[in-house]
mmCIF file of C-alpha atoms and ligand atoms in Angstrom:
data_model
loop_
_atom_site.group_PDB
_atom_site.id
_atom_site.type_symbol
_atom_site.label_atom_id
_atom_site.label_comp_id
_atom_site.label_asym_id
_atom_site.label_seq_id
_atom_site.Cartn_x
_atom_site.Cartn_y
_atom_site.Cartn_z
ATOM 1 C CA UNK A 683 0.015 -0.015 0.002
ATOM 2 C CA UNK A 684 1.445 3.402 -0.905
ATOM 3 C CA UNK A 685 1.345 5.866 1.899
ATOM 4 C CA UNK A 686 -0.181 9.271 1.415
ATOM 5 C CA UNK A 687 2.265 12.111 1.533
ATOM 6 C CA UNK A 688 2.017 14.130 4.761
ATOM 7 C CA UNK A 689 1.741 17.952 4.833
ATOM 8 C CA UNK A 690 3.616 20.222 7.211
ATOM 9 C CA UNK A 691 2.304 23.808 7.120
ATOM 10 C CA UNK A 692 3.750 26.678 9.103
ATOM 11 C CA UNK A 693 1.529 29.458 10.405
ATOM 12 C CA UNK A 694 3.614 32.498 11.009
ATOM 13 C CA UNK A 695 0.691 34.390 12.532
ATOM 14 C CA UNK A 696 1.458 38.146 12.895
ATOM 15 C CA UNK A 697 5.235 37.746 12.897
ATOM 16 C CA UNK A 698 8.003 38.556 10.487
ATOM 17 C CA UNK A 699 9.725 41.389 8.704
ATOM 18 C CA UNK A 700 11.364 41.693 5.296
ATOM 19 C CA UNK A 701 14.683 40.844 6.871
ATOM 20 C CA UNK A 702 13.516 38.065 9.151
ATOM 21 C CA UNK A 703 11.466 36.414 6.369
ATOM 22 C CA UNK A 704 14.479 36.411 4.049
ATOM 23 C CA UNK A 705 16.698 34.786 6.676
ATOM 24 C CA UNK A 706 14.079 32.207 7.621
ATOM 25 C CA UNK A 707 13.290 31.216 4.020
ATOM 26 C CA UNK A 708 16.979 31.041 3.139
ATOM 27 C CA UNK A 709 17.570 28.613 6.024
ATOM 28 C CA UNK A 710 14.504 26.583 5.088
ATOM 29 C CA UNK A 711 15.490 26.389 1.436
ATOM 30 C CA UNK A 712 19.009 25.286 2.352
ATOM 31 C CA UNK A 713 17.832 22.685 4.840
ATOM 32 C CA UNK A 714 14.705 21.259 3.286
ATOM 33 C CA UNK A 715 16.321 19.306 0.396
ATOM 34 C CA UNK A 716 13.772 17.033 -1.220
ATOM 35 C CA UNK A 717 11.293 16.575 1.631
ATOM 36 C CA UNK A 718 9.267 13.384 2.079
ATOM 37 C CA UNK A 719 6.225 15.531 2.733
ATOM 38 C CA UNK A 720 4.486 18.552 1.257
ATOM 39 C CA UNK A 721 5.609 21.800 2.949
ATOM 40 C CA UNK A 722 3.882 25.198 3.106
ATOM 41 C CA UNK A 723 4.152 28.463 4.981
ATOM 42 C CA UNK A 724 1.163 30.680 5.708
ATOM 43 C CA UNK A 725 2.545 34.216 5.902
ATOM 44 C CA UNK A 726 1.081 37.651 6.773
ATOM 45 C CA UNK A 727 -0.580 39.259 3.777
ATOM 46 C CA UNK A 728 1.852 42.102 3.292
ATOM 47 C CA UNK A 729 4.633 39.568 2.748
ATOM 48 C CA UNK A 730 2.907 37.400 0.135
ATOM 49 C CA UNK A 731 4.816 38.945 -2.767
ATOM 50 C CA UNK A 732 8.154 38.744 -0.987
ATOM 51 C CA UNK A 733 7.629 35.113 0.047
ATOM 52 C CA UNK A 734 6.293 34.158 -3.354
ATOM 53 C CA UNK A 735 9.642 35.047 -4.823
ATOM 54 C CA UNK A 736 11.632 33.585 -1.919
ATOM 55 C CA UNK A 737 10.012 30.135 -2.323
ATOM 56 C CA UNK A 738 10.036 30.126 -6.121
ATOM 57 C CA UNK A 739 11.628 26.943 -7.433
ATOM 58 C CA UNK A 740 11.647 25.322 -3.986
ATOM 59 C CA UNK A 741 9.324 22.583 -2.623
ATOM 60 C CA UNK A 742 7.814 25.174 -0.214
ATOM 61 C CA UNK A 743 4.302 26.231 -1.122
ATOM 62 C CA UNK A 744 2.851 29.643 -0.333
ATOM 63 C CA UNK A 745 -0.097 29.987 2.006
ATOM 64 C CA UNK A 746 -2.177 32.839 3.382
ATOM 65 C CA UNK A 747 -3.713 33.094 6.818
ATOM 66 C CA UNK A 748 -7.175 34.303 5.917
ATOM 67 C CA UNK A 749 -9.418 35.275 2.971
ATOM 68 C CA UNK A 750 -12.659 37.137 2.486
ATOM 69 C CA UNK A 751 -15.946 35.304 2.284
ATOM 70 C CA UNK A 752 -16.814 37.763 -0.558
ATOM 71 C CA UNK A 753 -15.531 37.795 -4.152
ATOM 72 C CA UNK A 754 -14.906 41.547 -4.491
ATOM 73 C CA UNK A 755 -16.246 44.960 -3.641
ATOM 74 C CA UNK A 756 -16.748 47.263 -0.687
ATOM 75 C CA UNK A 757 -15.074 45.206 2.002
ATOM 76 C CA UNK A 758 -12.325 47.478 3.311
ATOM 77 C CA UNK A 759 -9.326 45.550 4.700
ATOM 78 C CA UNK A 760 -10.362 42.250 3.191
ATOM 79 C CA UNK A 761 -8.547 40.265 0.496
ATOM 80 C CA UNK A 762 -10.175 37.982 -2.050
ATOM 81 C CA UNK A 763 -9.233 34.578 -3.399
ATOM 82 C CA UNK A 764 -8.520 36.192 -6.777
ATOM 83 C CA UNK A 765 -5.914 38.475 -5.072
ATOM 84 C CA UNK A 766 -4.360 35.477 -3.365
ATOM 85 C CA UNK A 767 -4.153 33.678 -6.694
ATOM 86 C CA UNK A 768 -2.275 36.627 -8.179
ATOM 87 C CA UNK A 769 0.504 35.833 -5.731
ATOM 88 C CA UNK A 770 0.529 32.077 -6.358
ATOM 89 C CA UNK A 771 -1.086 31.177 -3.068
ATOM 90 C CA UNK A 772 -1.798 27.421 -2.843
ATOM 91 C CA UNK A 773 -3.257 27.136 0.657
ATOM 92 C CA UNK A 774 -5.311 29.442 2.856
ATOM 93 C CA UNK A 775 -6.138 28.960 6.528
ATOM 94 C CA UNK A 776 -9.823 29.435 7.312
ATOM 95 C CA UNK A 777 -11.430 29.430 10.705
ATOM 96 C CA UNK A 778 -8.226 29.568 12.743
ATOM 97 C CA UNK A 779 -9.314 29.747 16.406
ATOM 98 C CA UNK A 780 -7.711 33.179 16.686
ATOM 99 C CA UNK A 781 -10.014 34.408 13.900
ATOM 100 C CA UNK A 782 -13.013 32.737 15.534
ATOM 101 C CA UNK A 783 -12.090 34.049 18.981
ATOM 102 C CA UNK A 784 -10.843 37.609 18.289
ATOM 103 C CA UNK A 785 -12.708 38.410 15.097
ATOM 104 C CA UNK A 786 -16.023 36.741 15.742
ATOM 105 C CA UNK A 787 -15.896 34.373 12.836
ATOM 106 C CA UNK A 788 -18.837 31.999 12.955
ATOM 107 C CA UNK A 789 -19.137 28.543 11.443
ATOM 108 C CA UNK A 790 -21.181 30.126 8.589
ATOM 109 C CA UNK A 791 -18.498 32.702 7.787
ATOM 110 C CA UNK A 792 -15.775 30.055 7.950
ATOM 111 C CA UNK A 793 -17.744 27.820 5.591
ATOM 112 C CA UNK A 794 -18.275 30.711 3.162
ATOM 113 C CA UNK A 795 -14.505 31.404 3.150
ATOM 114 C CA UNK A 796 -13.761 27.724 2.526
ATOM 115 C CA UNK A 797 -16.275 27.767 -0.326
ATOM 116 C CA UNK A 798 -14.640 30.821 -1.890
ATOM 117 C CA UNK A 799 -11.220 29.150 -1.698
ATOM 118 C CA UNK A 800 -12.421 25.857 -3.224
ATOM 119 C CA UNK A 801 -14.150 27.693 -6.041
ATOM 120 C CA UNK A 802 -10.886 29.534 -6.789
ATOM 121 C CA UNK A 803 -8.764 26.425 -6.757
ATOM 122 C CA UNK A 804 -6.986 27.350 -3.509
ATOM 123 C CA UNK A 805 -6.882 24.630 -0.907
ATOM 124 C CA UNK A 806 -8.584 25.780 2.290
ATOM 125 C CA UNK A 807 -7.029 24.504 5.499
ATOM 126 C CA UNK A 808 -10.152 24.414 7.617
ATOM 127 C CA UNK A 809 -9.311 24.742 11.324
ATOM 128 C CA UNK A 810 -11.575 23.147 13.903
ATOM 129 C CA UNK A 811 -11.079 22.656 17.616
ATOM 130 C CA UNK A 812 -12.618 22.879 21.044
ATOM 131 C CA UNK A 813 -11.841 25.203 23.947
ATOM 132 C CA UNK A 814 -10.729 23.852 27.272
ATOM 133 C CA UNK A 815 -14.161 24.463 28.737
ATOM 134 C CA UNK A 816 -15.742 22.515 25.877
ATOM 135 C CA UNK A 817 -13.343 19.604 26.357
ATOM 136 C CA UNK A 818 -13.937 19.510 30.117
ATOM 137 C CA UNK A 819 -17.665 19.530 29.449
ATOM 138 C CA UNK A 820 -17.311 16.478 27.208
ATOM 139 C CA UNK A 821 -18.261 18.605 24.140
ATOM 140 C CA UNK A 822 -15.183 18.026 21.989
ATOM 141 C CA UNK A 823 -16.805 15.758 19.446
ATOM 142 C CA UNK A 824 -19.952 17.841 19.192
ATOM 143 C CA UNK A 825 -18.004 21.027 18.637
ATOM 144 C CA UNK A 826 -15.604 19.776 15.980
ATOM 145 C CA UNK A 827 -18.367 17.926 14.147
ATOM 146 C CA UNK A 828 -20.508 21.068 14.104
ATOM 147 C CA UNK A 829 -17.606 23.199 12.761
ATOM 148 C CA UNK A 830 -16.760 20.621 10.044
ATOM 149 C CA UNK A 831 -20.418 20.040 9.097
ATOM 150 C CA UNK A 832 -20.855 23.712 8.202
ATOM 151 C CA UNK A 833 -17.894 23.573 5.838
ATOM 152 C CA UNK A 834 -18.945 20.245 4.296
ATOM 153 C CA UNK A 835 -22.376 21.688 3.553
ATOM 154 C CA UNK A 836 -20.944 24.757 1.850
ATOM 155 C CA UNK A 837 -18.261 22.874 -0.068
ATOM 156 C CA UNK A 838 -20.362 22.213 -3.153
ATOM 157 C CA UNK A 839 -19.213 18.603 -3.299
ATOM 158 C CA UNK A 840 -15.560 19.531 -3.227
ATOM 159 C CA UNK A 841 -15.003 18.127 0.293
ATOM 160 C CA UNK A 842 -12.077 15.986 -0.828
ATOM 161 C CA UNK A 843 -10.172 19.065 -2.091
ATOM 162 C CA UNK A 844 -9.702 20.602 1.313
ATOM 163 C CA UNK A 845 -7.384 20.085 4.261
ATOM 164 C CA UNK A 846 -8.734 19.874 7.793
ATOM 165 C CA UNK A 847 -6.673 20.910 10.793
ATOM 166 C CA UNK A 848 -7.693 19.790 14.277
ATOM 167 C CA UNK A 849 -6.372 22.417 16.645
ATOM 168 C CA UNK A 850 -7.581 22.120 20.212
ATOM 169 C CA UNK A 851 -7.711 25.760 21.345
ATOM 170 C CA UNK A 852 -6.140 24.907 24.672
ATOM 171 C CA UNK A 853 -3.062 23.589 22.958
ATOM 172 C CA UNK A 854 -2.418 26.559 20.631
ATOM 173 C CA UNK A 855 0.581 28.618 21.658
ATOM 174 C CA UNK A 856 0.402 27.224 25.208
ATOM 175 C CA UNK A 857 3.091 24.580 25.073
ATOM 176 C CA UNK A 858 0.383 22.111 26.066
ATOM 177 C CA UNK A 859 0.012 19.499 23.355
ATOM 178 C CA UNK A 860 -2.790 16.967 22.948
ATOM 179 C CA UNK A 861 -1.418 13.506 23.517
ATOM 180 C CA UNK A 862 -1.094 11.440 20.337
ATOM 181 C CA UNK A 863 -4.026 9.333 21.578
ATOM 182 C CA UNK A 864 -6.264 12.408 22.280
ATOM 183 C CA UNK A 865 -5.470 13.818 18.867
ATOM 184 C CA UNK A 866 -5.985 10.485 17.057
ATOM 185 C CA UNK A 867 -9.369 10.053 18.769
ATOM 186 C CA UNK A 868 -10.627 13.364 17.361
ATOM 187 C CA UNK A 869 -9.034 12.754 13.987
ATOM 188 C CA UNK A 870 -10.886 9.457 13.757
ATOM 189 C CA UNK A 871 -14.159 11.291 14.409
ATOM 190 C CA UNK A 872 -13.349 13.807 11.662
ATOM 191 C CA UNK A 873 -12.385 11.056 9.221
ATOM 192 C CA UNK A 874 -15.682 9.281 9.822
ATOM 193 C CA UNK A 875 -17.554 12.478 9.243
ATOM 194 C CA UNK A 876 -15.694 13.091 6.009
ATOM 195 C CA UNK A 877 -16.330 9.504 4.940
ATOM 196 C CA UNK A 878 -20.050 10.099 5.181
ATOM 197 C CA UNK A 879 -19.636 13.016 2.739
ATOM 198 C CA UNK A 880 -17.140 11.737 0.237
ATOM 199 C CA UNK A 881 -15.715 8.433 -1.021
ATOM 200 C CA UNK A 882 -12.296 10.106 -0.975
ATOM 201 C CA UNK A 883 -12.223 10.798 2.767
ATOM 202 C CA UNK A 884 -9.046 8.807 3.152
ATOM 203 C CA UNK A 885 -7.284 11.295 0.880
ATOM 204 C CA UNK A 886 -8.272 14.420 2.846
ATOM 205 C CA UNK A 887 -5.214 15.485 4.811
ATOM 206 C CA UNK A 888 -6.069 15.797 8.514
ATOM 207 C CA UNK A 889 -3.459 17.948 10.253
ATOM 208 C CA UNK A 890 -2.852 18.289 13.950
ATOM 209 C CA UNK A 891 -1.996 21.716 15.337
ATOM 210 C CA UNK A 892 -1.273 22.881 18.838
ATOM 211 C CA UNK A 893 2.246 23.292 20.210
ATOM 212 C CA UNK A 894 3.684 20.758 17.742
ATOM 213 C CA UNK A 895 7.436 20.912 17.972
ATOM 214 C CA UNK A 896 10.586 19.053 17.103
ATOM 215 C CA UNK A 897 10.300 16.837 20.162
ATOM 216 C CA UNK A 898 6.684 15.693 19.908
ATOM 217 C CA UNK A 899 6.101 15.730 16.087
ATOM 218 C CA UNK A 900 7.168 12.123 15.339
ATOM 219 C CA UNK A 901 4.783 10.587 17.891
ATOM 220 C CA UNK A 902 1.852 12.667 16.756
ATOM 221 C CA UNK A 903 2.605 12.057 13.074
ATOM 222 C CA UNK A 904 2.806 8.292 13.705
ATOM 223 C CA UNK A 905 -0.969 8.181 14.465
ATOM 224 C CA UNK A 906 -3.008 6.578 11.652
ATOM 225 C CA UNK A 907 -5.263 9.535 11.050
ATOM 226 C CA UNK A 908 -2.744 12.339 11.569
ATOM 227 C CA UNK A 909 -1.585 13.319 8.058
ATOM 228 C CA UNK A 910 0.596 16.248 9.040
ATOM 229 C CA UNK A 911 0.875 19.313 11.168
ATOM 230 C CA UNK A 912 -0.129 22.913 11.298
ATOM 231 C CA UNK A 913 2.746 24.517 13.184
ATOM 232 C CA UNK A 914 2.670 27.965 14.742
ATOM 233 C CA UNK A 915 5.545 28.999 17.053
ATOM 234 C CA UNK A 916 7.924 26.284 15.895
ATOM 235 C CA UNK A 917 7.580 27.330 12.245
ATOM 236 C CA UNK A 918 9.382 30.608 12.993
ATOM 237 C CA UNK A 919 12.587 28.744 13.882
ATOM 238 C CA UNK A 920 14.137 27.137 10.821
ATOM 239 C CA UNK A 921 15.880 24.341 12.756
ATOM 240 C CA UNK A 922 12.680 23.346 14.538
ATOM 241 C CA UNK A 923 10.493 23.500 11.443
ATOM 242 C CA UNK A 924 13.032 21.451 9.524
ATOM 243 C CA UNK A 925 13.091 18.815 12.247
ATOM 244 C CA UNK A 926 9.308 18.550 12.131
ATOM 245 C CA UNK A 927 9.504 18.147 8.341
ATOM 246 C CA UNK A 928 12.219 15.468 8.825
ATOM 247 C CA UNK A 929 9.968 13.675 11.350
ATOM 248 C CA UNK A 930 7.527 12.834 8.529
ATOM 249 C CA UNK A 931 10.361 10.806 6.922
ATOM 250 C CA UNK A 932 10.839 8.673 10.018
ATOM 251 C CA UNK A 933 7.111 8.020 10.154
ATOM 252 C CA UNK A 934 6.761 7.236 6.471
ATOM 253 C CA UNK A 935 9.852 5.039 6.260
HETATM 254 C C1 PEP B 663 -1.354 27.620 15.132
HETATM 255 O O1 PEP B 663 -1.248 28.840 15.216
HETATM 256 O O2 PEP B 663 -2.057 27.158 14.240
HETATM 257 C C2 PEP B 663 -0.633 26.784 16.124
HETATM 258 C C3 PEP B 663 -0.835 25.496 16.109
HETATM 259 O O3 PEP B 663 0.216 27.459 16.957
HETATM 260 P P1 PEP B 663 1.296 26.762 17.931
HETATM 261 O O4 PEP B 663 1.987 25.695 17.153
HETATM 262 O O5 PEP B 663 2.190 27.878 18.320
HETATM 263 O O6 PEP B 663 0.532 26.182 19.077
#
């Protein structure tokens, strides 16, 4: 059986500068070689043009961190999928918990954003995950299923063309990681939900995100339904990000 290629995507969040980006990408390009997995970096919007040229000819794909739910028009401060396409963007994060939490993004808005991306041929990385309160109340499954259901419904049958990232909110930027077993349990729920929507559910990359680092990546990535990682803090350090990328090789060997 051939194994599906994993995906390691970095989320730089609101970090970077022209100088820092150039240094980080140079180190990544030098260290990445021919990776066993797909690699992407989701960068702040003002740096899309810079990073587009810095990753050109490398195995590193360009990602954005957000996109408008609208196609064009009077939406000050927003950016459309067409604009992202102009810069060669391949992936866009939608529904990151920081967008849901600080910018009031609802399941409906997130689903509309994913729909825009799919229609434009950009792969949405749909983020789902429960808060600590929801986990402690035994609501994890209900919450992630609700978040994913909204996106499946709006996907226009293109479910298999997206990436889903399970990111428990309590594990993001906290140094507190879900155990491989906790993460796998939720990934299995998501896989089953996808399987009810598409025959190609096994091909939908399910990423884990939440304090993934060089030390814990291999164990997480060894789980049967964990197809990669969405990496925040550790993606800003070339050595750490490269080690996470290298961990997919160990798992796939
Ligand atoms: C993220 O921002 O998607 C994330 C997972 O962050 P961190 O790895 O820093 O927890």
